[in-house]
């Protein structure tokens, strides 16, 4: 697959799976052995990924992120994304706060046979919790 084709695949995946919550697209656009990792958490398979997507779309019904940068080389694609979502449902046991949350992250995808085989995500969940008011904001110390 060409680098441009791989970029298009990842953009389609983000739009249909992450933004759209489309579980059929998850199966269509990923390999049977697909795994998703975030931070040091164990890899998630298709079933666990479906649960994650459902939880996000329940907690943040307006979930939609924009890819602001995309870089690819051979079968690896990296995106930087950002968005603003509203906390209107339970997230990780935290009841809805009604607060708008700025979210962002960087994801790396490995493509095999025209499908997403792995996805690695780094995002600032601590910042989400601070914006929800669950954790205190980090104080900046004079330099």
PDB file of C-alpha atoms in Angstrom, residues 3 6 11 16 37 46 117 125:
ATOM      1  CA  UNK A   3       1.857   6.046   2.036  1.00  0.00           C
ATOM      2  CA  UNK A   6      -2.282   4.358   4.454  1.00  0.00           C
ATOM      3  CA  UNK A  11      -8.260   9.244   8.470  1.00  0.00           C
ATOM      4  CA  UNK A  16     -15.801   6.309  11.329  1.00  0.00           C
ATOM      5  CA  UNK A  37      -2.767   0.268  23.496  1.00  0.00           C
ATOM      6  CA  UNK A  46     -11.965  -5.806  19.056  1.00  0.00           C
ATOM      7  CA  UNK A 117      -3.102  -3.862  12.760  1.00  0.00           C
ATOM      8  CA  UNK A 125      -6.178  11.828  30.690  1.00  0.00           C
TER       9      UNK A 125
END
